[in-house]
């Protein structure tokens, strides 16, 4: 009986924390093509937007961001932008893949707990400096 009491209190505290801190927790159980195999994803999002300075890197169809403060590398998602146009913009400026472009990104982070992958969801960005150009 006491176990259920603590379980309910713990659940309520987690819900209170989630609603008060702009944190969203999503758990999904997606079935793959093979019915016996399923994928469980646990995603945590802090939807409070922040500014991050660092380097935007594009290569092999993947947009990445290296944070200047923590030196962590995150995937990038641009929900308000056309991805093909972003690829063309990056390549027009850098003239090649995997060339770092210093940027200020405004957005929030989403973390897939099981995969240990962090993605920066970008609402806007500003290009600050292109490495190697001296301008």
Coordinates of C-alpha atoms in Angstrom, one line a residue:
X1 CA 0.0 0.0 0.0
X2 CA 2.8 2.4 0.9
X3 CA 4.5 1.6 -2.4
X4 CA 1.5 2.8 -4.4
X5 CA 1.3 6.0 -2.3
X6 CA 4.9 6.9 -3.1
X7 CA 4.4 5.9 -6.8
X8 CA 1.5 8.3 -7.1
X9 CA 3.3 11.1 -5.3
X10 CA 6.4 10.6 -7.5
X11 CA 4.2 10.6 -10.7
X12 CA 2.5 13.9 -9.6
X13 CA 5.9 15.5 -8.9
X14 CA 7.2 14.5 -12.3
X15 CA 4.0 16.0 -13.9
X16 CA 4.4 19.2 -11.9
X17 CA 8.0 19.5 -12.9
X18 CA 7.2 18.9 -16.5
X19 CA 4.5 21.5 -16.7
X20 CA 6.3 24.2 -14.8
X21 CA 9.7 24.1 -16.6
X22 CA 8.7 24.0 -20.3
X23 CA 9.9 20.4 -20.5
X24 CA 8.1 17.9 -22.6
X25 CA 8.6 14.2 -22.3
X26 CA 7.4 11.9 -25.1
X27 CA 7.4 8.2 -25.0
X28 CA 6.4 6.3 -28.2
X29 CA 6.3 2.7 -29.1
X30 CA 6.5 2.6 -33.0
X31 CA 6.0 -0.7 -34.7
X32 CA 8.4 -1.4 -37.5
X33 CA 7.6 -3.5 -40.6
X34 CA 8.2 -6.7 -38.6
X35 CA 5.4 -6.9 -36.0
X36 CA 7.6 -8.7 -33.4
X37 CA 10.0 -5.8 -33.3
X38 CA 9.1 -2.5 -31.9
X39 CA 11.1 0.7 -31.2
X40 CA 10.7 2.6 -28.0
X41 CA 11.7 6.2 -28.0
X42 CA 12.0 8.5 -25.0
X43 CA 12.4 12.1 -26.1
X44 CA 12.9 15.1 -23.7
X45 CA 12.4 18.6 -25.0
X46 CA 13.0 21.9 -23.2
X47 CA 11.0 24.2 -25.3
X48 CA 12.5 27.4 -23.9
X49 CA 14.5 29.0 -26.7
X50 CA 18.1 30.0 -26.1
X51 CA 20.9 31.4 -28.3
X52 CA 23.8 29.2 -29.0
X53 CA 27.1 30.3 -30.7
X54 CA 29.1 27.8 -32.6
X55 CA 29.8 26.3 -36.0
X56 CA 27.2 25.0 -38.5
X57 CA 28.6 22.1 -40.5
X58 CA 26.9 20.4 -43.4
X59 CA 28.0 17.2 -45.1
X60 CA 26.5 14.1 -46.7
X61 CA 22.9 15.4 -46.3
X62 CA 23.3 16.0 -42.5
X63 CA 23.2 19.4 -40.8
X64 CA 25.2 19.5 -37.5
X65 CA 26.1 22.2 -35.0
X66 CA 29.2 22.3 -32.7
X67 CA 28.5 24.4 -29.6
X68 CA 31.3 26.9 -28.8
X69 CA 30.7 26.7 -25.0
X70 CA 30.4 23.0 -24.4
X71 CA 32.1 21.7 -27.6
X72 CA 29.2 19.2 -27.9
X73 CA 28.0 18.3 -31.4
X74 CA 24.2 18.2 -32.1
X75 CA 22.1 17.5 -35.1
X76 CA 20.1 20.4 -36.5
X77 CA 16.5 20.7 -37.5
X78 CA 15.0 23.8 -39.2
X79 CA 11.2 23.4 -39.1
X80 CA 10.6 26.8 -40.6
X81 CA 13.0 26.5 -43.5
X82 CA 13.2 24.6 -46.8
X83 CA 16.0 22.1 -46.3
X84 CA 17.0 22.1 -50.0
X85 CA 17.4 25.9 -49.9
X86 CA 19.4 25.7 -46.7
X87 CA 21.7 23.2 -48.3
X88 CA 22.1 25.5 -51.3
X89 CA 22.8 28.5 -49.0
X90 CA 25.4 26.6 -47.1
X91 CA 27.2 25.4 -50.2
X92 CA 27.0 28.8 -51.9
X93 CA 28.7 30.4 -48.9
X94 CA 31.2 27.7 -47.9
X95 CA 31.7 26.2 -51.4
X96 CA 32.3 22.7 -50.0
X97 CA 30.9 20.3 -47.5
X98 CA 32.2 20.0 -44.0
X99 CA 33.5 23.5 -43.9
X100 CA 32.6 25.2 -40.5
X101 CA 30.5 28.4 -40.6
X102 CA 30.3 30.4 -37.4
X103 CA 26.7 31.0 -36.5
X104 CA 24.3 32.1 -33.8
X105 CA 21.4 29.7 -33.6
X106 CA 18.2 30.4 -31.7
X107 CA 16.2 27.4 -30.7
X108 CA 15.7 24.6 -28.2
X109 CA 17.2 21.2 -27.7
X110 CA 15.5 17.9 -28.0
X111 CA 17.3 14.8 -26.5
X112 CA 16.5 11.2 -27.5
X113 CA 17.4 9.5 -24.2
X114 CA 17.9 6.0 -25.4
X115 CA 20.0 6.9 -28.5
X116 CA 21.8 9.6 -26.5
X117 CA 21.4 12.0 -29.4
X118 CA 20.7 15.8 -29.0
X119 CA 19.1 17.8 -31.8
X120 CA 18.9 21.6 -31.8
X121 CA 15.5 22.8 -33.2
X122 CA 16.3 26.1 -34.8
X123 CA 13.8 28.9 -35.1
X124 CA 16.2 31.5 -36.5
X125 CA 19.9 31.8 -37.2
X126 CA 22.5 34.4 -38.0
X127 CA 25.8 33.8 -39.9
X128 CA 28.6 35.5 -38.1
X129 CA 31.8 34.4 -39.8
X130 CA 33.0 32.0 -42.5
X131 CA 36.1 30.1 -41.4
X132 CA 39.1 30.8 -43.6
X133 CA 37.6 33.8 -45.4
X134 CA 39.0 36.5 -43.1
X135 CA 35.9 38.7 -43.6

